[in-house]
Amino acid sequence: MNPLDDEEEKKSFLRILGAFKYYKNYSLMKVKRNEQYLESLPEKHQKLLSKYKDHLNDLKSCIDKNYEIIKLIIKDVGVMFENVPSSEPIKLISPLPNSTDLEKVQTTLKQFVRDWSEEGSEERKTCYEPIISEILARFPPETINPKDVNILVPGAGLGRLAFEIARRGYVCQGNEFSLFMLFASNFILNKCREKNVYKIYPWVQQTDNNILTHHQTMAVTFPDINTSDYNDDCDFSMAAGDFLQVYVHPNKWDCVATCFFIDCANNIVSFIETIFNILKPGGIWINLGPLLYHYSNMLNEDSIEPSYEVVKQVIQGLGFVYEVSKN
């Protein structure tokens, strides 16, 4: 590894660690601004908003409880760099985070709902079950030894799809670039040893379109399953890093399963080309998700955003053959 790359990785690590550490201060500061503005309103208005004032106190309590979970998530995350060569030890002193990183912490908390709570089961059925069903159909455990099938899930997020594939007996690896997701998935997959033992309040910063006051302070318990129950049976791993840089060896995977992933590239063609190259001859690519191009509205980010018509031409032009297509 280039020493400069090593230093940049450590800077990124510390920046994101700082965002998790600063979550409580940042969130309470936003509530404090609400309280200060409320106190500046005419007394009559304040009386009419008495329930809202009580609600702000409830929000602060929820933020405190979220931070207790965050402390568990980031505890000992420094070991994620234990094999990185460096001339100096990592000092876990975090710089002041930016607002984008702070919002990503909140997004990560919400991701627990979809991937690891009972409340997210319907969304998982919509997003993950079609992929899992296709894998079972293509590589039926009744006629094929699942341990002979290597499946890659790029953009694995908090790891639930990859875990579910491995739980069915296949050899599965999830790949994730975001340290926000990697911190959280490490906590879920390696440190949670009971079912529904933790509680978060994922919508405390969701201020728009709340019909009922308590919707913003609703709790969600996780994980909905005990992942440690399956550790001995699952051949499952998570690989950190940029998909394009990590997966450079051709003809390695029997199946690549992507869910809401390919539009996360600056150049979608590079993702599709890499998927084609790393699949074994006759391998299967299963994809689900829209074209919500991740970089399309980001300043100072280059991006191309071709229509599905053009993307389909790219897919076929690289050598893929469509077997099933559902628009």
Coordinates of C-alpha atoms in Angstrom, one line a residue:
M1 CA 0.0 0.0 0.0
N2 CA 1.2 3.5 -0.9
P3 CA 2.1 5.4 2.4
L4 CA 0.1 8.4 1.1
D5 CA -2.9 6.2 0.5
D6 CA -2.5 4.8 4.0
E7 CA -2.5 8.3 5.5
E8 CA -5.6 9.3 3.5
E9 CA -7.4 6.2 4.7
K10 CA -6.6 7.1 8.3
K11 CA -7.8 10.7 7.8
S12 CA -11.0 9.4 6.4
F13 CA -11.4 6.9 9.2
L14 CA -10.9 9.6 11.9
R15 CA -13.2 12.0 10.1
I16 CA -16.1 9.5 10.1
L17 CA -15.3 8.4 13.6
G18 CA -15.6 12.0 14.6
A19 CA -19.0 12.3 13.0
F20 CA -20.3 9.4 15.1
K21 CA -18.7 10.9 18.2
Y22 CA -20.3 14.3 17.5
Y23 CA -23.8 13.0 16.8
K24 CA -25.2 13.8 20.2
N25 CA -23.8 17.4 20.3
Y26 CA -24.9 18.1 16.8
S27 CA -28.4 16.7 17.3
L28 CA -29.0 18.4 20.7
M29 CA -27.8 21.7 19.1
K30 CA -30.5 21.5 16.5
V31 CA -33.1 20.9 19.2
K32 CA -31.7 23.8 21.2
R33 CA -32.2 26.1 18.3
N34 CA -35.9 25.0 18.1
E35 CA -36.2 25.7 21.9
Q36 CA -34.6 29.1 21.6
Y37 CA -36.9 30.1 18.7
L38 CA -39.9 28.8 20.5
E39 CA -39.1 30.9 23.6
S40 CA -38.9 34.0 21.4
L41 CA -42.5 33.6 20.1
P42 CA -45.4 35.5 21.7
E43 CA -46.6 34.0 24.9
K44 CA -49.9 33.1 23.3
H45 CA -48.2 31.1 20.6
Q46 CA -46.0 29.3 23.2
K47 CA -49.1 28.2 25.1
L48 CA -50.6 26.9 21.9
L49 CA -47.4 25.0 21.3
S50 CA -47.1 23.5 24.8
K51 CA -47.3 19.9 23.4
Y52 CA -44.5 20.8 21.0
K53 CA -42.3 22.0 23.8
D54 CA -42.8 18.7 25.7
H55 CA -42.0 16.9 22.4
L56 CA -38.6 18.7 22.2
N57 CA -37.7 17.3 25.6
D58 CA -38.7 13.8 24.4
L59 CA -36.4 14.3 21.4
K60 CA -33.5 15.1 23.6
S61 CA -34.1 11.8 25.5
C62 CA -34.2 9.9 22.3
I63 CA -30.9 11.5 21.1
D64 CA -29.3 10.4 24.4
K65 CA -30.4 6.9 23.9
N66 CA -29.2 6.8 20.3
Y67 CA -25.8 8.0 21.4
E68 CA -25.6 5.0 23.8
I69 CA -25.9 2.7 20.8
I70 CA -23.4 4.8 18.8
K71 CA -20.9 4.4 21.6
L72 CA -21.3 0.6 21.2
I73 CA -20.9 0.8 17.4
I74 CA -17.6 2.8 17.5
K75 CA -16.1 1.0 20.5
D76 CA -12.9 -0.7 19.4
V77 CA -13.3 0.2 15.7
G78 CA -9.6 1.1 15.7
V79 CA -8.9 -2.6 15.3
M80 CA -10.2 -2.3 11.7
F81 CA -6.8 -0.7 11.0
E82 CA -4.7 -3.2 12.8
N83 CA -3.2 -4.7 9.6
V84 CA -2.5 -1.4 7.9
P85 CA 1.2 -0.6 7.7
S86 CA 2.1 2.8 9.0
S87 CA 5.1 4.7 10.3
E88 CA 3.0 5.9 13.2
P89 CA 0.3 4.4 15.4
I90 CA -3.3 5.6 14.8
K91 CA -4.3 8.2 17.3
L92 CA -8.1 8.2 17.7
I93 CA -8.4 11.9 17.8
S94 CA -11.2 13.0 15.6
P95 CA -11.5 16.3 13.7
L96 CA -14.7 18.3 13.8
P97 CA -17.0 16.7 11.3
N98 CA -18.9 18.4 8.5
S99 CA -22.7 18.5 8.2
T100 CA -22.7 15.9 5.4
D101 CA -21.0 13.3 7.5
L102 CA -23.2 14.1 10.4
E103 CA -26.3 13.5 8.3
K104 CA -24.8 10.2 7.2
V105 CA -24.7 9.0 10.8
Q106 CA -28.4 9.6 10.9
T107 CA -28.9 7.7 7.6
T108 CA -26.9 4.8 9.1
L109 CA -29.2 4.6 12.1
K110 CA -32.2 4.5 9.7
Q111 CA -30.5 1.7 7.8
F112 CA -30.8 -0.5 10.9
V113 CA -34.6 -0.4 10.4
R114 CA -34.6 -1.8 6.8
D115 CA -31.9 -4.4 7.3
W116 CA -32.2 -5.6 10.9
S117 CA -35.6 -4.9 12.4
E118 CA -39.0 -6.5 12.2
E119 CA -40.4 -3.1 10.9
G120 CA -38.1 -3.5 7.8
S121 CA -39.3 -7.0 6.9
E122 CA -41.7 -5.8 4.2
E123 CA -39.0 -3.7 2.5
R124 CA -36.6 -6.6 2.6
K125 CA -39.2 -8.8 1.0
T126 CA -39.5 -6.2 -1.8
C127 CA -35.8 -5.7 -2.3
Y128 CA -34.0 -8.8 -1.2
E129 CA -36.4 -11.7 -1.7
P130 CA -36.5 -11.4 -5.5
I131 CA -32.7 -11.7 -5.5
I132 CA -32.6 -14.6 -3.1
S133 CA -35.4 -16.4 -5.0
E134 CA -33.5 -16.1 -8.2
I135 CA -30.3 -17.5 -6.6
L136 CA -32.2 -20.4 -5.3
A137 CA -33.7 -21.1 -8.7
R138 CA -30.3 -20.8 -10.5
F139 CA -28.4 -22.7 -7.9
P140 CA -30.9 -25.1 -6.3
P141 CA -29.6 -26.6 -3.1
E142 CA -31.5 -29.8 -3.9
T143 CA -29.2 -30.5 -6.9
I144 CA -26.1 -28.3 -6.2
N145 CA -23.9 -28.1 -3.2
P146 CA -24.3 -24.5 -2.1
K147 CA -20.8 -24.5 -0.7
D148 CA -19.5 -24.8 -4.3
V149 CA -21.2 -21.5 -5.3
N150 CA -19.4 -18.2 -4.7
I151 CA -21.6 -15.2 -4.6
L152 CA -20.5 -11.5 -4.3
V153 CA -22.8 -8.7 -3.0
P154 CA -21.2 -5.3 -3.8
G155 CA -22.6 -2.3 -2.0
A156 CA -23.7 -4.6 0.9
G157 CA -24.6 -1.8 3.3
L158 CA -25.3 -3.3 6.7
G159 CA -24.9 -6.8 5.3
R160 CA -28.4 -8.3 5.6
L161 CA -28.7 -9.5 1.9
A162 CA -25.3 -11.1 1.9
F163 CA -26.0 -12.6 5.3
E164 CA -29.3 -14.1 4.1
I165 CA -27.6 -15.6 1.1
A166 CA -24.9 -17.2 3.2
R167 CA -27.5 -18.4 5.7
R168 CA -28.9 -20.5 2.9
G169 CA -25.6 -22.3 2.5
Y170 CA -23.8 -20.4 -0.2
V171 CA -20.3 -18.9 0.1
C172 CA -21.1 -15.2 0.1
Q173 CA -19.0 -12.1 0.5
G174 CA -20.4 -8.6 0.9
N175 CA -18.4 -5.6 -0.2
E176 CA -18.8 -2.1 1.2
F177 CA -16.9 1.2 0.7
S178 CA -18.7 3.4 3.3
L179 CA -17.0 3.4 6.7
F180 CA -20.4 4.5 8.1
M181 CA -21.9 1.2 7.0
L182 CA -18.8 -0.8 7.9
F183 CA -18.8 0.4 11.5
A184 CA -22.5 -0.4 11.8
S185 CA -22.3 -3.8 10.1
N186 CA -19.3 -4.8 12.2
F187 CA -21.4 -4.1 15.3
I188 CA -24.4 -6.1 14.0
L189 CA -22.6 -9.1 12.6
N190 CA -19.8 -9.5 15.2
K191 CA -21.0 -8.0 18.5
C192 CA -24.8 -8.5 18.7
R193 CA -25.4 -11.8 20.5
E194 CA -29.1 -11.6 21.3
K195 CA -32.3 -10.9 19.4
N196 CA -34.0 -7.5 19.7
V197 CA -31.7 -6.5 22.6
Y198 CA -31.0 -2.9 21.3
K199 CA -33.3 0.0 20.7
I200 CA -32.9 3.1 18.5
Y201 CA -35.0 6.1 17.6
P202 CA -34.2 6.5 13.9
W203 CA -36.6 9.3 13.0
V204 CA -35.6 11.9 15.7
Q205 CA -34.3 14.3 12.9
Q206 CA -37.2 13.6 10.5
T207 CA -39.1 16.9 10.9
D208 CA -41.2 16.9 7.7
N209 CA -44.7 15.5 7.3
N210 CA -45.1 13.9 10.7
I211 CA -48.8 13.2 11.1
L212 CA -48.6 12.3 14.8
T213 CA -46.1 13.7 17.3
H214 CA -45.0 10.3 18.5
H215 CA -44.0 9.2 15.0
Q216 CA -40.8 11.2 15.4
T217 CA -39.9 9.5 18.7
M218 CA -40.9 5.9 17.8
A219 CA -38.5 3.2 18.9
V220 CA -37.2 0.3 16.8
T221 CA -35.6 -2.8 18.3
F222 CA -32.9 -4.7 16.6
P223 CA -31.5 -7.1 15.4
D224 CA -34.6 -9.2 14.6
I225 CA -32.5 -12.3 14.4
N226 CA -29.4 -13.4 16.4
T227 CA -26.7 -13.5 13.9
S228 CA -24.4 -15.6 16.2
D229 CA -26.8 -18.5 15.9
Y230 CA -25.7 -19.0 12.3
N231 CA -21.9 -18.3 12.5
D232 CA -20.9 -21.9 12.4
D233 CA -23.1 -22.6 9.4
C234 CA -22.4 -19.5 7.3
D235 CA -19.5 -19.1 5.0
F236 CA -19.8 -15.3 5.1
S237 CA -17.4 -12.4 4.9
M238 CA -17.3 -8.7 4.5
A239 CA -14.6 -6.9 2.4
A240 CA -14.0 -3.2 2.8
G241 CA -12.9 -1.0 0.0
D242 CA -13.7 0.4 -3.4
F243 CA -15.4 -2.2 -5.6
L244 CA -13.3 -1.3 -8.6
Q245 CA -10.1 -1.6 -6.7
V246 CA -10.8 -4.7 -4.6
Y247 CA -12.2 -6.9 -7.3
V248 CA -9.6 -7.1 -10.1
H249 CA -9.2 -10.9 -10.5
P250 CA -11.2 -12.3 -13.4
N251 CA -13.4 -15.5 -13.5
K252 CA -13.8 -15.7 -9.7
W253 CA -17.5 -15.5 -8.9
D254 CA -20.4 -17.8 -9.8
C255 CA -22.9 -15.0 -9.1
V256 CA -22.8 -11.3 -8.5
A257 CA -26.0 -9.9 -6.8
T258 CA -26.5 -6.1 -6.8
C259 CA -29.3 -4.3 -5.0
F260 CA -29.5 -0.5 -5.4
F261 CA -25.8 -0.4 -6.3
I262 CA -24.8 0.2 -10.0
D263 CA -26.0 3.8 -10.0
C264 CA -23.5 4.6 -7.2
A265 CA -20.7 4.9 -9.7
N266 CA -19.4 8.1 -11.4
N267 CA -19.2 5.9 -14.5
I268 CA -21.8 3.2 -14.4
V269 CA -20.0 1.4 -17.3
S270 CA -17.0 0.7 -15.1
F271 CA -19.2 -1.1 -12.6
I272 CA -20.9 -3.2 -15.2
E273 CA -17.6 -4.0 -16.9
T274 CA -16.0 -5.1 -13.6
I275 CA -19.0 -7.4 -12.9
F276 CA -18.6 -9.0 -16.2
N277 CA -14.9 -9.6 -15.8
I278 CA -15.1 -11.1 -12.3
L279 CA -17.8 -13.6 -13.2
K280 CA -16.8 -17.1 -14.2
P281 CA -17.8 -18.1 -17.7
G282 CA -21.5 -18.8 -17.5
G283 CA -21.8 -16.9 -14.3
I284 CA -25.0 -15.0 -13.3
W285 CA -25.5 -11.3 -12.6
I286 CA -28.7 -10.5 -10.7
N287 CA -29.6 -6.9 -10.3
L288 CA -32.4 -5.0 -8.7
G289 CA -32.8 -1.3 -8.3
P290 CA -33.4 2.1 -10.0
L291 CA -31.1 4.5 -11.7
L292 CA -30.9 7.1 -9.0
Y293 CA -27.5 8.3 -9.9
H294 CA -25.6 9.0 -6.7
Y295 CA -23.3 11.7 -8.0
S296 CA -25.7 13.5 -10.4
N297 CA -26.4 16.4 -8.1
M298 CA -23.1 16.7 -6.3
L299 CA -21.0 19.7 -6.9
N300 CA -17.4 19.0 -8.1
E301 CA -18.3 15.4 -8.9
D302 CA -18.0 14.1 -12.5
S303 CA -20.9 11.8 -13.4
I304 CA -22.7 10.3 -16.4
E305 CA -26.4 9.4 -16.1
P306 CA -27.5 7.3 -19.1
S307 CA -31.1 6.1 -19.4
Y308 CA -32.0 2.4 -18.9
E309 CA -32.2 2.1 -22.7
V310 CA -28.5 3.1 -23.0
V311 CA -27.5 1.0 -19.9
K312 CA -29.1 -2.0 -21.5
Q313 CA -27.0 -1.5 -24.6
V314 CA -23.9 -1.2 -22.5
I315 CA -24.7 -4.4 -20.6
Q316 CA -25.2 -6.3 -23.9
G317 CA -22.3 -4.6 -25.5
L318 CA -20.0 -5.9 -22.8
G319 CA -21.1 -9.5 -23.5
F320 CA -24.0 -10.1 -21.1
V321 CA -27.0 -12.0 -22.3
Y322 CA -30.4 -11.1 -20.8
E323 CA -32.3 -14.1 -19.5
V324 CA -34.9 -12.3 -17.4
S325 CA -35.8 -8.6 -17.4
K326 CA -38.5 -7.0 -15.4
N327 CA -38.8 -3.2 -15.7

